[in-house]
Every structure is written in structure tokens, then in C-alpha cells.
PDB file of C-alpha atoms in Angstrom:
ATOM      1  CA  MET C   1     -29.864 -14.182 -21.076  1.00 50.00           C
ATOM      2  CA  GLU C   2     -28.307 -11.049 -19.625  1.00 59.00           C
ATOM      3  CA  SER C   3     -26.187 -11.506 -16.489  1.00 67.00           C
ATOM      4  CA  PRO C   4     -27.410  -9.741 -13.333  1.00 77.00           C
ATOM      5  CA  ALA C   5     -25.763  -6.718 -11.765  1.00 82.00           C
ATOM      6  CA  VAL C   6     -22.797  -7.594  -9.558  1.00 86.00           C
ATOM      7  CA  THR C   7     -21.817  -5.951  -6.303  1.00 87.00           C
ATOM      8  CA  VAL C   8     -18.301  -6.423  -4.975  1.00 88.00           C
ATOM      9  CA  ALA C   9     -17.771  -5.945  -1.239  1.00 87.00           C
ATOM     10  CA  ILE C  10     -14.169  -5.429  -0.157  1.00 88.00           C
ATOM     11  CA  THR C  11     -12.665  -5.013   3.271  1.00 89.00           C
ATOM     12  CA  ARG C  12      -9.402  -3.120   3.412  1.00 90.00           C
ATOM     13  CA  ARG C  13      -7.217  -2.074   6.325  1.00 89.00           C
ATOM     14  CA  ALA C  14      -5.401   1.237   6.646  1.00 88.00           C
ATOM     15  CA  ASP C  15      -3.741   3.123   9.466  1.00 84.00           C
ATOM     16  CA  PRO C  16      -6.322   5.532  10.957  1.00 82.00           C
ATOM     17  CA  SER C  17      -3.666   8.266  11.040  1.00 84.00           C
ATOM     18  CA  ARG C  18      -3.797   8.252   7.224  1.00 84.00           C
ATOM     19  CA  ASN C  19      -7.545   8.915   6.894  1.00 83.00           C
ATOM     20  CA  ALA C  20      -7.114  11.906   4.581  1.00 85.00           C
ATOM     21  CA  GLU C  21      -4.954   9.859   2.205  1.00 87.00           C
ATOM     22  CA  MET C  22      -7.370   6.958   2.348  1.00 86.00           C
ATOM     23  CA  ILE C  23     -10.367   9.166   1.543  1.00 86.00           C
ATOM     24  CA  ALA C  24      -8.474  10.747  -1.358  1.00 88.00           C
ATOM     25  CA  TRP C  25      -7.473   7.288  -2.613  1.00 88.00           C
ATOM     26  CA  VAL C  26     -11.053   5.957  -2.423  1.00 88.00           C
ATOM     27  CA  ASN C  27     -12.381   9.054  -4.209  1.00 88.00           C
ATOM     28  CA  ALA C  28      -9.754   8.650  -6.953  1.00 89.00           C
ATOM     29  CA  GLY C  29     -10.857   5.053  -7.500  1.00 90.00           C
ATOM     30  CA  THR C  30     -14.481   6.140  -7.705  1.00 89.00           C
ATOM     31  CA  THR C  31     -13.630   8.812 -10.258  1.00 89.00           C
ATOM     32  CA  LEU C  32     -11.789   6.263 -12.403  1.00 90.00           C
ATOM     33  CA  ALA C  33     -14.563   3.645 -12.168  1.00 91.00           C
ATOM     34  CA  GLU C  34     -17.285   6.164 -13.068  1.00 90.00           C
ATOM     35  CA  ASP C  35     -15.890   6.363 -16.608  1.00 89.00           C
ATOM     36  CA  PHE C  36     -16.399   2.636 -17.230  1.00 92.00           C
ATOM     37  CA  PRO C  37     -19.538   1.435 -19.020  1.00 92.00           C
ATOM     38  CA  GLY C  38     -21.866  -0.432 -16.698  1.00 90.00           C
ATOM     39  CA  PHE C  39     -20.687   1.321 -13.521  1.00 90.00           C
ATOM     40  CA  LEU C  40     -23.676   1.665 -11.161  1.00 87.00           C
ATOM     41  CA  GLY C  41     -22.132   3.126  -8.032  1.00 85.00           C
ATOM     42  CA  THR C  42     -19.789   2.775  -5.109  1.00 87.00           C
ATOM     43  CA  GLY C  43     -19.626   3.540  -1.424  1.00 83.00           C
ATOM     44  CA  TRP C  44     -17.719   2.918   1.775  1.00 83.00           C
ATOM     45  CA  VAL C  45     -18.265   2.852   5.509  1.00 83.00           C
ATOM     46  CA  ARG C  46     -16.152   2.446   8.646  1.00 81.00           C
ATOM     47  CA  PRO C  47     -17.238   1.359  12.116  1.00 78.00           C
ATOM     48  CA  ASP C  48     -15.694   4.539  13.584  1.00 76.00           C
ATOM     49  CA  GLN C  49     -12.926   7.114  12.996  1.00 77.00           C
ATOM     50  CA  ARG C  50     -10.312   5.024  14.836  1.00 80.00           C
ATOM     51  CA  SER C  51     -11.054   1.838  12.911  1.00 82.00           C
ATOM     52  CA  HIS C  52      -8.457   0.258  10.684  1.00 86.00           C
ATOM     53  CA  GLU C  53     -11.182  -1.391   8.584  1.00 88.00           C
ATOM     54  CA  TRP C  54     -12.836   0.186   5.553  1.00 87.00           C
ATOM     55  CA  HIS C  55     -15.799  -1.652   4.021  1.00 87.00           C
ATOM     56  CA  MET C  56     -16.151  -0.738   0.367  1.00 87.00           C
ATOM     57  CA  LEU C  57     -18.712  -1.605  -2.277  1.00 85.00           C
ATOM     58  CA  TYR C  58     -18.814  -1.116  -5.998  1.00 87.00           C
ATOM     59  CA  ARG C  59     -21.464  -2.267  -8.441  1.00 87.00           C
ATOM     60  CA  PHE C  60     -21.534  -2.928 -12.158  1.00 88.00           C
ATOM     61  CA  SER C  61     -24.455  -3.783 -14.403  1.00 86.00           C
ATOM     62  CA  ASP C  62     -23.042  -7.200 -15.383  1.00 86.00           C
ATOM     63  CA  GLU C  63     -20.016  -9.502 -15.121  1.00 88.00           C
ATOM     64  CA  LYS C  64     -18.473  -8.270 -18.386  1.00 91.00           C
ATOM     65  CA  SER C  65     -18.552  -4.614 -17.284  1.00 91.00           C
ATOM     66  CA  LEU C  66     -17.119  -5.588 -13.903  1.00 91.00           C
ATOM     67  CA  ARG C  67     -14.333  -7.597 -15.550  1.00 92.00           C
ATOM     68  CA  ASN C  68     -13.470  -4.637 -17.825  1.00 93.00           C
ATOM     69  CA  TRP C  69     -13.000  -2.463 -14.717  1.00 91.00           C
ATOM     70  CA  GLU C  70     -11.132  -5.093 -12.701  1.00 91.00           C
ATOM     71  CA  GLU C  71      -8.712  -5.884 -15.542  1.00 92.00           C
ATOM     72  CA  SER C  72      -8.170  -2.263 -16.595  1.00 92.00           C
ATOM     73  CA  PRO C  73      -4.818  -0.463 -16.448  1.00 90.00           C
ATOM     74  CA  GLN C  74      -6.570   2.389 -14.624  1.00 90.00           C
ATOM     75  CA  ARG C  75      -7.587   0.103 -11.754  1.00 90.00           C
ATOM     76  CA  SER C  76      -4.114  -1.498 -11.667  1.00 89.00           C
ATOM     77  CA  TRP C  77      -2.534   1.939 -11.374  1.00 90.00           C
ATOM     78  CA  TRP C  78      -5.033   2.976  -8.702  1.00 88.00           C
ATOM     79  CA  LEU C  79      -4.415  -0.171  -6.609  1.00 88.00           C
ATOM     80  CA  SER C  80      -0.635   0.190  -6.902  1.00 87.00           C
ATOM     81  CA  SER C  81      -0.865   3.803  -5.735  1.00 87.00           C
ATOM     82  CA  ALA C  82      -1.967   2.530  -2.304  1.00 85.00           C
ATOM     83  CA  GLU C  83       0.846   0.026  -1.807  1.00 84.00           C
ATOM     84  CA  GLY C  84       2.375   0.470   1.599  1.00 82.00           C
ATOM     85  CA  PHE C  85      -0.629   1.982   3.350  1.00 82.00           C
ATOM     86  CA  VAL C  86      -3.671  -0.096   2.294  1.00 87.00           C
ATOM     87  CA  GLU C  87      -3.987  -3.803   2.973  1.00 86.00           C
ATOM     88  CA  HIS C  88      -6.608  -5.835   1.114  1.00 82.00           C
ATOM     89  CA  THR C  89      -8.228  -8.354   3.504  1.00 82.00           C
ATOM     90  CA  ARG C  90     -11.435  -9.721   1.945  1.00 85.00           C
ATOM     91  CA  THR C  91     -13.549  -9.678  -1.239  1.00 84.00           C
ATOM     92  CA  GLU C  92     -17.067 -10.979  -1.874  1.00 83.00           C
ATOM     93  CA  ARG C  93     -19.168 -10.836  -5.026  1.00 81.00           C
ATOM     94  CA  ARG C  94     -22.943 -10.603  -4.758  1.00 74.00           C
ATOM     95  CA  THR C  95     -25.784 -10.591  -7.267  1.00 70.00           C
ATOM     96  CA  GLY C  96     -29.304  -9.391  -6.503  1.00 59.00           C
ATOM     97  CA  ILE C  97     -30.983  -9.235  -3.117  1.00 54.00           C
ATOM     98  CA  GLU C  98     -29.975 -12.853  -2.519  1.00 53.00           C
ATOM     99  CA  GLY C  99     -26.532 -11.517  -1.589  1.00 46.00           C
ATOM    100  CA  TRP C 100     -27.917 -10.524   1.815  1.00 44.00           C
ATOM    101  CA  PHE C 101     -28.688 -14.137   2.574  1.00 47.00           C
ATOM    102  CA  ASP C 102     -25.584 -15.951   1.352  1.00 45.00           C
ATOM    103  CA  THR C 103     -22.796 -16.680   3.773  1.00 40.00           C
ATOM    104  CA  GLU C 104     -20.582 -18.008   1.007  1.00 41.00           C
ATOM    105  CA  VAL C 105     -18.746 -16.025  -1.649  1.00 37.00           C
ATOM    106  CA  VAL C 106     -20.699 -16.119  -4.924  1.00 37.00           C
ATOM    107  CA  GLU C 107     -17.639 -17.410  -6.791  1.00 38.00           C
ATOM    108  CA  THR C 108     -17.975 -20.676  -4.835  1.00 35.00           C
ATOM    109  CA  ALA C 109     -21.018 -22.911  -4.954  1.00 36.00           C
ATOM    110  CA  ALA C 110     -23.440 -20.757  -2.983  1.00 39.00           C
ATOM    111  CA  PRO C 111     -26.480 -22.338  -1.353  1.00 51.00           C
ATOM    112  CA  LYS C 112     -29.877 -21.787  -2.909  1.00 66.00           C
ATOM    113  CA  PRO C 113     -31.321 -18.498  -1.603  1.00 74.00           C
ATOM    114  CA  PRO C 114     -34.429 -18.597   0.559  1.00 82.00           C
ATOM    115  CA  PRO C 115     -37.827 -17.900  -1.026  1.00 86.00           C
ATOM    116  CA  ARG C 116     -38.536 -14.230  -1.717  1.00 86.00           C
ATOM    117  CA  TRP C 117     -41.249 -14.048   0.938  1.00 91.00           C
ATOM    118  CA  LYS C 118     -38.743 -15.147   3.607  1.00 90.00           C
ATOM    119  CA  GLN C 119     -36.272 -12.552   2.316  1.00 88.00           C
ATOM    120  CA  ALA C 120     -38.976  -9.872   2.533  1.00 90.00           C
ATOM    121  CA  VAL C 121     -39.923 -10.867   6.099  1.00 92.00           C
ATOM    122  CA  THR C 122     -36.264 -10.841   7.168  1.00 91.00           C
ATOM    123  CA  ILE C 123     -35.645  -7.403   5.668  1.00 90.00           C
ATOM    124  CA  TRP C 124     -38.812  -6.062   7.277  1.00 93.00           C
ATOM    125  CA  LEU C 125     -37.765  -7.450  10.693  1.00 93.00           C
ATOM    126  CA  GLY C 126     -34.609  -5.351  10.433  1.00 91.00           C
ATOM    127  CA  PHE C 127     -36.094  -2.337   8.713  1.00 91.00           C
ATOM    128  CA  PHE C 128     -39.030  -1.790  11.071  1.00 94.00           C
ATOM    129  CA  PRO C 129     -37.069  -1.258  14.314  1.00 93.00           C
ATOM    130  CA  VAL C 130     -34.361   0.794  12.571  1.00 91.00           C
ATOM    131  CA  SER C 131     -37.020   3.007  10.933  1.00 90.00           C
ATOM    132  CA  LEU C 132     -38.853   3.357  14.235  1.00 91.00           C
ATOM    133  CA  LEU C 133     -35.637   4.330  16.018  1.00 89.00           C
ATOM    134  CA  ALA C 134     -34.894   6.880  13.289  1.00 88.00           C
ATOM    135  CA  ALA C 135     -38.401   8.302  13.615  1.00 86.00           C
ATOM    136  CA  PHE C 136     -37.804   8.956  17.312  1.00 87.00           C
ATOM    137  CA  THR C 137     -34.199  10.184  17.041  1.00 87.00           C
ATOM    138  CA  LEU C 138     -33.597  11.658  13.593  1.00 84.00           C
ATOM    139  CA  ASN C 139     -36.920  12.859  12.214  1.00 79.00           C
ATOM    140  CA  HIS C 140     -37.475  15.657  14.745  1.00 82.00           C
ATOM    141  CA  LEU C 141     -34.161  17.164  13.588  1.00 87.00           C
ATOM    142  CA  LEU C 142     -35.281  17.060   9.954  1.00 87.00           C
ATOM    143  CA  VAL C 143     -38.903  18.152  10.363  1.00 85.00           C
ATOM    144  CA  ASP C 144     -38.352  21.559   8.719  1.00 89.00           C
ATOM    145  CA  LEU C 145     -36.811  20.065   5.552  1.00 89.00           C
ATOM    146  CA  ASN C 146     -38.809  19.159   2.462  1.00 91.00           C
ATOM    147  CA  VAL C 147     -39.720  15.495   2.082  1.00 89.00           C
ATOM    148  CA  VAL C 148     -37.100  14.757  -0.610  1.00 92.00           C
ATOM    149  CA  LEU C 149     -34.212  16.137   1.424  1.00 91.00           C
ATOM    150  CA  ARG C 150     -35.524  14.512   4.621  1.00 87.00           C
ATOM    151  CA  THR C 151     -35.763  11.143   2.853  1.00 87.00           C
ATOM    152  CA  LEU C 152     -32.319  11.562   1.288  1.00 90.00           C
ATOM    153  CA  ILE C 153     -30.668  12.247   4.651  1.00 90.00           C
ATOM    154  CA  SER C 154     -32.476   9.462   6.480  1.00 87.00           C
ATOM    155  CA  THR C 155     -31.712   6.847   3.807  1.00 88.00           C
ATOM    156  CA  LEU C 156     -28.058   7.926   3.689  1.00 90.00           C
ATOM    157  CA  CYS C 157     -27.898   7.343   7.446  1.00 88.00           C
ATOM    158  CA  LEU C 158     -29.952   4.144   7.584  1.00 90.00           C
ATOM    159  CA  THR C 159     -28.546   2.251   4.576  1.00 89.00           C
ATOM    160  CA  PRO C 160     -25.079   1.608   6.075  1.00 88.00           C
ATOM    161  CA  ILE C 161     -26.676   0.671   9.405  1.00 89.00           C
ATOM    162  CA  MET C 162     -28.911  -1.860   7.666  1.00 88.00           C
ATOM    163  CA  THR C 163     -26.136  -3.120   5.386  1.00 84.00           C
ATOM    164  CA  TYR C 164     -23.355  -3.631   7.895  1.00 83.00           C
ATOM    165  CA  LEU C 165     -25.073  -4.031  11.261  1.00 86.00           C
ATOM    166  CA  VAL C 166     -28.721  -5.055  11.162  1.00 88.00           C
ATOM    167  CA  LEU C 167     -29.164  -7.391   8.170  1.00 86.00           C
ATOM    168  CA  PRO C 168     -26.044  -9.497   8.878  1.00 83.00           C
ATOM    169  CA  GLN C 169     -27.211 -10.015  12.474  1.00 86.00           C
ATOM    170  CA  ILE C 170     -30.798 -10.841  11.547  1.00 88.00           C
ATOM    171  CA  THR C 171     -29.835 -13.232   8.755  1.00 85.00           C
ATOM    172  CA  ARG C 172     -27.392 -14.970  11.125  1.00 83.00           C
ATOM    173  CA  LEU C 173     -30.141 -15.353  13.751  1.00 88.00           C
ATOM    174  CA  LEU C 174     -32.703 -16.564  11.227  1.00 89.00           C
ATOM    175  CA  GLN C 175     -30.441 -18.916   9.233  1.00 83.00           C
ATOM    176  CA  PRO C 176     -32.219 -22.132  10.353  1.00 86.00           C
ATOM    177  CA  TRP C 177     -35.588 -20.705   9.289  1.00 90.00           C
ATOM    178  CA  LEU C 178     -34.226 -19.150   6.072  1.00 84.00           C
ATOM    179  CA  ARG C 179     -32.560 -22.414   4.959  1.00 79.00           C
ATOM    180  CA  ARG C 180     -35.564 -24.612   5.785  1.00 78.00           C
ATOM    181  CA  GLN C 181     -37.411 -25.366   2.544  1.00 66.00           C
TER     182      GLN C 181
END
């Protein structure tokens, strides 16, 4: 049986006065990872320009591809190039949509995920108000763009909001219901 895709979420800290260096460093890591088989994508977000925290994600098609990247000399060189200005604070590994609902790191014994219908309801409870808010605030600015570009811009804006703000809050609020079998 083929192993599922794996997403690694990392929190790093860096001095906000070194934003340009940090962006260049993150982009260099992305460029290196893109050459590895099984690489599916990467991204990062910060709460604001003055924040010390950078939340980064990278995804590989399976554990073996991820391990090849994580144990590579290219990644070792890249990580060492940030010594002195980047501090690694947290790492979590996630597989599938269930990652939204775990509060434990996947490498430990994670609890059984809730049924898919509960996951779908939880995602909808977050997605509906965020989409509605975007319709009232963002869509009138994008009305003259074609549907593909309009959708691209709105999903680029809404995905980090859902990922780092809305879904963690909703899953925290609904934990008793989600865990009830």
C-alpha cells in the first residue's frame, strides 16, 4: 500500500529587521526542494510584517520522498546557511485532511480522526463565513477580472486565513463534538 502525502508544518523565528534575508532564504529552500522527486509544494505565512514567527509548510507525495529531501546534503546546506538569524521552534507532520483535526504530532500516537462527515461540517462552518466576508469585501474589487484570475486571487487570500486562523479555532471549539464517536 502506498503511503499518503505528508505535509510538514514548521514554525521558525527570525528578526523582523531581516525580512529580505528571510524571504531570500525561504525562496532558496523552495528552489532546492522543487528538484526532489515527490515534491508537491511549499508556502509560508506570517501574522504581520513585525512578527518574529514564520509558519512554513512543505509537502511531499510520500514518506520516502520526504525523507530523501530531509536527509539530503542540499537541505543540510540550506539549513546551515540560516544559522545565526533563524531559530527553529516547532515541527508537525500531517497526512490527509485529518491533519486539520489532530492536536498531536503525527509522529506520536495520534487520536483517531473524526468521521468524514464531521470533518466536512467543521470545514463548512469555517468556510461559509470566510467566503461570505470575502464576497462583501474582496469580490467587488475583483469584479472586472475573469473568473480564473478572480478565483486565484481569492483562494490565495483565503487559504492562509482558513489554515492559520479559522480552522484551528473552529476545531478547538468543536473538539468535544468531533471526538465523540
